[in-house]
Amino acid sequence: MTLQAQPLRAYPVLATQPLPLRRVRQLAAKSLFGLAALVSLVTLLPLGFILWITLQTGWETASALIFRARVGELLVNTALLEVLTLPPCIVLAVALAWLTERSDVPGARFWSWLAVAPLAIPAFVQSYAWIGVAPGMHGLFAAVFVSVLAYLPFLYLPVAAQLRRLDPAMEDAAASLGLDPWRVFLRVVLPQLRIALCGGSLLIGLHLLAEYGLYAMIRFDTFTTAIVDQFQSSYNGPAANMLAGVLVLSCLGLLGLEVLIRGDARYARVGSGAPRPASRRRLGRARGVSMLLPLALSGLALGVPAYALGRWLIAGGSEIWQARELASAFGETLLYAAGGALATTLVAIPMAWLSVRAPGRLQRVLEGCHYYVGALPGVVVALALVTITVRIALPLYQTVATVLLAYGLMFLPRALVGLRAGIAQVPVELERAAIALGRRPAGAIFSVTMRLAAPGVAACMALVAMGVTTELTATLMLAPNGTRTLATEFWALTNELDYAAAAPYAALMIALSLPLTALLHAQSRRVAGQ
């Protein structure tokens, strides 16, 4: 039996012409631009809420609520708090950063970690600890003292990172011209720290405007404490809304002041070669005395809270760890932290991708909308969502969805910064190759870009989770009835002066935040190649 070759028969084939790669990328950019624009509209809700409430209230009523003695008193308190807190933070952060990064002080890396560790302790836990040690701590100077201890790491981190990256060649040139070490530092090093000082000071200043628990416990009135008190007494009355408007103007004024002080000077190194690491200055006989600064700051910011918590935990005994409310609060905190971190990261992906892959003028406007909301206090965001849900979408009032939306608005800048850094490290050619091989643009972004950017994604999710774990004001105002988180249960027990029962909640918040703080410190050193 022989096989005969059969002639090939032509069958009709439906030919499909694939879209050009450039066209596919343009469609992907337009789709992500639409998603980013939608998120930007949502971020404008708090600002739109303030304008809408002001117009609805009417000028006569609004002016009567704004231009009154109480608002003037709060403005004075806020100005004094900012003016008295920021200078000590700047001086201490610069001194501590120089000791740990530029001197041969013993245990420099250990002191550097201890300088960042207070980030794991919420500000209201700091005030709780100090009130337990010194019950008479109240008023302005107590608020300034605790604020410096709680927020100093926000300024130390950027200053220390900047010192690691400075090229010592300019300092050597200044010294060769006859300047002594102090004049070299003041005229060469300190001006190069301007961006780090302005950024860290802005971050601390915004925290001072937004903080509630710390000042409520120390009995120092600020706009945030007044807004929460007004809301709890009149349930979103016009007075609370007008105070929120003044607070928003204060935040915008602080942002403008930071831009003015920062200026537009150039700080990049120009020239051939690469910058060398700076050599550590020998302290000689001053080594022992120089250790007093990091030792004192660590003792005040870490030792006192550890002592106070330990004392209350011992006083409460084993019974305080067996309460069912503790396990419930721990579980709900983990769920909210995971849900808030996941939701915030997902909504930040379109803007992060556009800012790296398709920058432009309109993109920068949308990116600014994403960032500005992070400067608003949580009480303003919560107040806006309360008003909107009560007047427009009542079924969403005091629901988990509303709480997650508040977390997304408040911590969106944290996620955006981490995602941008992660996406920028992924070669765009890999994404283009996946699209050329038939992957849809969304599939290429999530299966290639986001997978390779996984370390940055995990870091930004961890930072958002840390913020959600210790968040207080928005949770108090928006959470459904019966919600128990570590922060809200701690606050409820301290209001009842049951400090022993509140101690386990504070300890668990610190335990959840410590690994994330260690991750932040390790990343800051890894960027500098250390």
Coordinates of C-alpha atoms in Angstrom, one line a residue, residues 58-458:
G58 CA -24.0 81.9 54.1
W59 CA -21.4 84.6 54.6
E60 CA -23.1 86.1 57.7
T61 CA -23.2 82.9 59.6
A62 CA -19.8 81.7 58.4
S63 CA -18.1 85.0 59.3
A64 CA -19.8 84.9 62.7
L65 CA -18.4 81.4 63.3
I66 CA -15.0 82.2 62.0
F67 CA -14.2 85.6 63.3
R68 CA -14.8 85.0 67.0
A69 CA -12.6 84.8 70.1
R70 CA -12.5 81.0 70.2
V71 CA -11.0 80.8 66.7
G72 CA -8.5 83.4 67.6
E73 CA -7.5 81.4 70.6
L74 CA -7.1 78.3 68.6
L75 CA -5.0 80.2 66.0
V76 CA -2.7 81.4 68.7
N77 CA -2.3 77.9 70.2
T78 CA -1.6 76.5 66.8
A79 CA 1.0 79.2 66.0
L80 CA 2.7 78.8 69.3
L81 CA 2.8 75.0 69.0
E82 CA 4.4 75.2 65.5
V83 CA 6.9 78.0 66.5
L84 CA 8.0 76.3 69.7
T85 CA 8.2 72.7 68.4
L86 CA 9.9 73.0 65.0
P87 CA 13.2 74.8 66.0
P88 CA 14.1 72.2 68.7
C89 CA 13.3 69.4 66.3
I90 CA 15.6 70.9 63.7
V91 CA 18.5 71.5 66.1
L92 CA 18.2 68.0 67.6
A93 CA 17.7 66.2 64.3
V94 CA 20.7 67.9 62.7
A95 CA 22.9 67.2 65.8
L96 CA 21.8 63.6 66.1
A97 CA 22.2 63.0 62.4
W98 CA 25.7 64.4 62.4
L99 CA 26.7 62.3 65.3
T100 CA 25.4 59.0 63.8
E101 CA 26.5 59.7 60.2
R102 CA 29.6 61.9 60.4
S103 CA 31.3 61.2 63.7
D104 CA 33.1 58.2 65.3
V105 CA 30.6 58.0 68.2
P106 CA 30.6 54.4 69.5
G107 CA 27.6 52.4 68.3
A108 CA 26.5 54.8 65.6
R109 CA 24.4 52.3 63.7
F110 CA 22.6 51.3 66.9
W111 CA 21.9 54.9 67.9
S112 CA 20.6 55.5 64.4
W113 CA 18.1 52.7 64.8
L114 CA 17.0 54.0 68.2
A115 CA 16.5 57.5 66.7
V116 CA 14.0 56.0 64.3
A117 CA 12.3 53.6 66.7
P118 CA 9.9 56.2 68.2
L119 CA 7.9 56.0 65.0
A120 CA 6.5 52.8 66.2
I121 CA 5.0 54.5 69.2
P122 CA 1.8 56.5 68.4
A123 CA 1.8 60.1 69.5
F124 CA -1.2 59.5 71.8
V125 CA 0.6 56.6 73.4
Q126 CA 3.6 58.9 74.1
S127 CA 1.3 61.3 76.0
Y128 CA -0.4 58.4 77.8
A129 CA 3.0 57.3 79.0
W130 CA 4.1 60.7 80.2
I131 CA 0.9 61.4 82.0
G132 CA 1.3 58.1 83.8
V133 CA 4.8 59.2 84.9
A134 CA 4.0 62.9 85.5
P135 CA 0.3 63.4 86.0
G136 CA 0.6 67.2 86.1
M137 CA 1.8 67.5 82.5
H138 CA -0.8 69.7 80.8
G139 CA -0.8 72.8 78.6
L140 CA 1.4 74.3 75.9
F141 CA 4.9 73.3 77.1
A142 CA 3.8 69.7 77.8
A143 CA 2.4 69.6 74.3
V144 CA 5.7 70.9 72.8
F145 CA 7.8 68.5 74.9
V146 CA 5.8 65.4 73.9
S147 CA 5.5 66.5 70.3
V148 CA 9.3 66.8 69.9
L149 CA 9.8 63.3 71.3
A150 CA 7.0 61.8 69.1
Y151 CA 7.8 63.6 65.8
L152 CA 11.6 64.1 65.8
P153 CA 12.2 60.9 63.7
F154 CA 10.3 62.5 60.8
L155 CA 13.0 65.1 60.6
Y156 CA 15.9 62.9 61.6
L157 CA 15.3 60.4 58.7
P158 CA 15.6 62.8 55.7
V159 CA 18.5 64.8 57.3
A160 CA 20.5 61.6 58.0
A161 CA 19.8 60.3 54.5
Q162 CA 21.0 63.6 53.0
L163 CA 24.2 63.6 55.1
R164 CA 25.0 60.2 53.8
R165 CA 24.7 61.4 50.2
L166 CA 26.7 64.6 50.5
D167 CA 30.0 64.8 48.6
P168 CA 32.7 65.8 51.1
A169 CA 34.8 67.4 48.3
M170 CA 33.1 70.8 48.9
E171 CA 33.9 70.6 52.6
D172 CA 37.5 69.7 51.8
A173 CA 37.7 72.7 49.5
A174 CA 36.2 75.0 52.1
A175 CA 38.7 73.7 54.8
S176 CA 41.6 74.2 52.4
L177 CA 40.6 77.9 52.1
G178 CA 41.1 78.3 55.9
L179 CA 37.6 77.8 57.3
D180 CA 37.4 76.1 60.7
P181 CA 35.1 73.0 61.1
W182 CA 32.2 75.0 62.6
R183 CA 32.2 77.5 59.7
V184 CA 32.5 74.7 57.1
F185 CA 29.4 73.1 58.6
L186 CA 27.4 76.3 58.8
R187 CA 28.4 77.6 55.3
V188 CA 28.8 74.4 53.3
V189 CA 27.0 71.5 54.9
L190 CA 23.9 73.1 56.4
P191 CA 22.8 74.9 53.2
Q192 CA 22.8 71.5 51.4
L193 CA 20.4 70.2 54.0
R194 CA 17.7 72.8 53.2
I195 CA 15.5 70.4 51.2
A196 CA 15.6 67.7 53.9
L197 CA 15.0 70.2 56.6
C198 CA 12.1 71.8 54.8
G199 CA 10.5 68.5 53.9
G200 CA 10.8 67.0 57.4
S201 CA 9.6 70.3 59.0
L202 CA 6.6 70.3 56.8
L203 CA 5.8 66.8 57.7
I204 CA 6.0 67.6 61.4
G205 CA 4.0 70.8 61.0
L206 CA 1.2 68.9 59.3
H207 CA 1.2 66.3 62.0
L208 CA 1.0 69.0 64.6
L209 CA -2.1 70.4 62.9
A210 CA -3.7 67.0 62.5
E211 CA -3.0 65.3 65.8
Y212 CA -5.9 64.7 68.2
G213 CA -5.2 62.1 70.8
L214 CA -1.9 63.6 72.0
Y215 CA -3.3 67.1 72.7
A216 CA -6.7 65.9 74.0
M217 CA -4.9 63.8 76.6
I218 CA -2.6 66.7 77.6
R219 CA -5.6 69.1 77.6
F220 CA -4.2 71.5 75.1
D221 CA -6.8 72.9 72.7
T222 CA -6.1 72.8 68.9
F223 CA -8.3 73.0 65.9
T224 CA -8.5 69.3 65.7
T225 CA -9.5 68.8 69.3
A226 CA -12.1 71.6 69.0
I227 CA -13.5 70.1 65.8
V228 CA -13.9 66.6 67.3
D229 CA -15.5 68.1 70.5
Q230 CA -17.9 70.2 68.4
F231 CA -18.8 67.2 66.2
Q232 CA -19.5 65.0 69.2
S233 CA -21.6 67.6 70.9
S234 CA -23.6 68.9 67.9
Y235 CA -23.1 66.1 65.3
N236 CA -21.6 67.9 62.4
G237 CA -22.9 71.4 63.1
P238 CA -21.9 74.5 61.2
A239 CA -19.3 75.4 63.8
A240 CA -17.3 72.2 63.3
N241 CA -17.4 72.8 59.5
M242 CA -16.1 76.3 59.7
L243 CA -13.3 75.3 62.1
A244 CA -12.4 72.6 59.5
G245 CA -12.3 75.3 56.8
V246 CA -9.8 77.4 58.9
L247 CA -7.8 74.2 59.5
V248 CA -7.6 73.5 55.8
L249 CA -6.4 77.1 55.1
S250 CA -3.7 76.6 57.8
C251 CA -2.5 73.5 56.0
L252 CA -2.4 75.2 52.7
G253 CA -0.6 78.1 54.2
L254 CA 2.0 75.8 55.7
L255 CA 2.5 74.1 52.3
G256 CA 3.0 77.5 50.7
L257 CA 5.5 78.6 53.4
E258 CA 7.5 75.4 52.8
V259 CA 7.7 76.1 49.1
L260 CA 8.8 79.7 49.7
I261 CA 11.6 78.7 52.2
R262 CA 12.8 75.8 50.1
G263 CA 13.5 77.9 47.1
D264 CA 14.7 76.6 43.7
A265 CA 18.5 76.4 44.3
R266 CA 20.4 73.5 42.7
Y267 CA 22.0 70.9 45.0
A268 CA 23.3 68.3 42.6
R269 CA 27.0 67.7 42.2
V270 CA 28.4 68.7 38.8
G271 CA 31.8 67.5 37.6
S272 CA 33.7 64.4 36.6
G273 CA 34.2 61.4 38.8
A274 CA 32.0 60.0 41.5
P275 CA 31.5 61.3 45.1
R276 CA 33.4 59.5 47.7
P277 CA 32.0 58.6 51.2
A278 CA 32.7 61.1 53.8
S279 CA 35.2 60.2 56.5
R280 CA 34.0 60.2 60.1
R281 CA 35.4 63.0 62.3
R282 CA 37.2 61.9 65.4
L283 CA 35.6 63.2 68.5
G284 CA 38.6 62.5 70.8
R285 CA 37.8 63.2 74.4
A286 CA 34.3 64.4 73.5
R287 CA 33.2 60.9 72.5
G288 CA 31.8 60.1 75.9
V289 CA 30.0 63.4 76.3
S290 CA 28.6 63.2 72.7
M291 CA 26.8 60.0 73.6
L292 CA 24.7 61.9 76.1
L293 CA 22.5 63.3 73.3
P294 CA 21.3 60.0 71.7
L295 CA 21.2 58.4 75.1
A296 CA 18.9 61.1 76.5
L297 CA 16.6 61.2 73.5
S298 CA 16.3 57.4 73.5
G299 CA 15.6 57.3 77.2
L300 CA 12.9 60.0 76.9
A301 CA 11.2 58.8 73.7
L302 CA 11.6 55.0 74.3
G303 CA 12.5 54.4 77.9
V304 CA 9.7 56.4 79.5
P305 CA 6.9 54.7 77.4
A306 CA 8.5 51.3 78.0
Y307 CA 8.6 52.0 81.8
A308 CA 5.0 53.3 81.9
L309 CA 3.7 50.4 79.8
G310 CA 5.6 47.9 81.9
R311 CA 4.3 49.4 85.1
W312 CA 0.7 49.3 84.0
L313 CA 1.0 45.8 82.5
I314 CA 2.4 44.5 85.8
A315 CA -0.4 46.4 87.8
G316 CA -3.1 44.9 85.6
G317 CA -1.8 41.3 85.9
S318 CA -2.7 38.5 83.6
E319 CA -6.4 39.3 83.6
I320 CA -6.0 42.3 81.2
W321 CA -4.6 39.9 78.6
Q322 CA -7.6 37.6 78.8
A323 CA -10.3 40.1 77.9
R324 CA -12.3 39.1 74.8
E325 CA -12.3 42.7 73.6
L326 CA -8.5 42.5 73.2
A327 CA -8.6 39.6 70.8
S328 CA -11.5 41.2 68.9
A329 CA -9.7 44.6 68.6
F330 CA -6.5 42.9 67.4
G331 CA -8.4 41.0 64.8
E332 CA -10.4 44.0 63.5
T333 CA -7.2 46.1 63.4
L334 CA -5.5 43.5 61.3
L335 CA -8.5 43.4 58.9
Y336 CA -8.8 47.1 58.6
A337 CA -5.0 47.4 58.1
A338 CA -4.9 44.7 55.4
G339 CA -8.0 46.1 53.7
G340 CA -6.9 49.7 53.8
A341 CA -3.4 48.8 52.6
L342 CA -4.7 46.7 49.7
A343 CA -7.4 49.2 48.6
T344 CA -5.1 52.2 48.9
T345 CA -2.3 50.5 46.9
L346 CA -4.7 49.4 44.1
V347 CA -6.2 52.9 43.6
A348 CA -2.7 54.4 43.5
I349 CA -1.3 52.1 40.8
P350 CA -2.8 54.1 37.8
M351 CA -1.3 57.4 38.9
A352 CA 2.0 55.8 39.9
W353 CA 2.3 54.2 36.4
L354 CA 1.5 57.4 34.6
S355 CA 3.9 59.5 36.6
V356 CA 6.8 57.2 35.6
R357 CA 5.8 55.9 32.2
A358 CA 3.8 58.9 30.7
P359 CA 4.8 62.1 32.5
G360 CA 3.2 65.4 31.3
R361 CA 1.6 68.6 32.5
L362 CA -1.9 67.2 33.0
Q363 CA -0.4 64.2 34.7
R364 CA 1.3 66.5 37.2
V365 CA -2.0 68.2 38.0
L366 CA -3.6 64.8 38.7
E367 CA -0.6 63.8 40.8
G368 CA -0.9 67.0 42.8
C369 CA -4.5 66.1 43.6
H370 CA -3.3 62.7 44.9
Y371 CA -0.7 64.3 47.1
Y372 CA -2.6 67.3 48.6
V373 CA -5.1 65.1 50.4
G374 CA -2.3 63.7 52.5
A375 CA -1.7 67.2 53.9
L376 CA -5.3 67.4 55.2
P377 CA -6.0 66.3 58.8
G378 CA -7.9 63.1 59.3
V379 CA -10.7 64.9 61.1
V380 CA -11.4 67.1 58.0
V381 CA -11.5 64.0 55.7
A382 CA -13.8 62.3 58.2
L383 CA -16.0 65.3 58.6
A384 CA -16.4 65.6 54.8
L385 CA -17.4 61.9 54.5
V386 CA -19.8 62.2 57.4
T387 CA -21.6 65.1 55.7
I388 CA -21.6 63.6 52.3
T389 CA -22.9 60.2 53.4
V390 CA -25.6 61.7 55.7
R391 CA -26.9 64.2 53.1
I392 CA -26.4 62.3 49.9
A393 CA -25.7 58.5 50.5
L394 CA -27.2 57.7 53.9
P395 CA -26.8 53.9 53.5
L396 CA -23.0 54.4 53.4
Y397 CA -23.0 56.2 56.7
Q398 CA -20.9 54.4 59.3
T399 CA -20.0 51.5 57.1
V400 CA -16.8 49.7 56.5
A401 CA -16.7 51.0 52.9
T402 CA -16.7 54.6 54.2
V403 CA -13.9 53.8 56.6
L404 CA -11.8 52.3 53.9
L405 CA -12.4 55.3 51.7
A406 CA -11.2 57.6 54.4
Y407 CA -8.0 55.5 54.9
G408 CA -7.5 55.5 51.1
L409 CA -7.7 59.3 51.0
M410 CA -5.5 59.9 54.0
F411 CA -2.7 57.4 53.1
L412 CA -2.8 57.7 49.3
P413 CA 0.5 59.7 49.2
R414 CA 2.3 57.0 51.2
A415 CA 1.3 54.3 48.6
L416 CA 2.0 56.6 45.7
V417 CA 5.6 57.4 46.7
G418 CA 6.4 53.7 47.3
L419 CA 4.8 52.6 44.0
R420 CA 6.6 55.2 42.0
A421 CA 10.0 54.1 43.3
G422 CA 9.2 50.4 42.6
I423 CA 7.9 51.0 39.0
A424 CA 10.8 53.3 38.1
Q425 CA 13.2 50.4 38.9
V426 CA 11.5 48.1 36.4
P427 CA 12.8 48.4 32.8
V428 CA 10.0 49.7 30.5
E429 CA 11.3 47.3 27.7
L430 CA 10.0 44.3 29.6
E431 CA 6.5 45.8 29.7
R432 CA 6.7 46.6 26.0
A433 CA 7.9 43.1 25.2
A434 CA 4.9 41.5 27.1
I435 CA 2.5 43.7 25.1
A436 CA 4.2 42.8 21.8
L437 CA 3.8 39.1 22.6
G438 CA 0.1 39.5 23.0
R439 CA -0.5 40.5 26.6
R440 CA -3.2 43.0 27.2
P441 CA -1.7 46.3 28.6
A442 CA -3.4 45.7 32.0
G443 CA -2.1 42.2 32.1
A444 CA 1.4 43.3 31.2
I445 CA 1.4 45.9 34.0
F446 CA 0.2 43.6 36.7
S447 CA 2.0 40.4 35.6
V448 CA 5.3 42.0 34.7
T449 CA 5.8 45.5 36.1
M450 CA 4.0 45.0 39.4
R451 CA 5.5 41.6 39.9
L452 CA 9.1 42.9 39.5
A453 CA 8.2 46.0 41.6
A454 CA 6.9 43.7 44.4
P455 CA 9.4 44.8 47.0
G456 CA 8.4 48.4 46.6
V457 CA 4.7 47.4 46.6
A458 CA 5.1 45.4 49.8

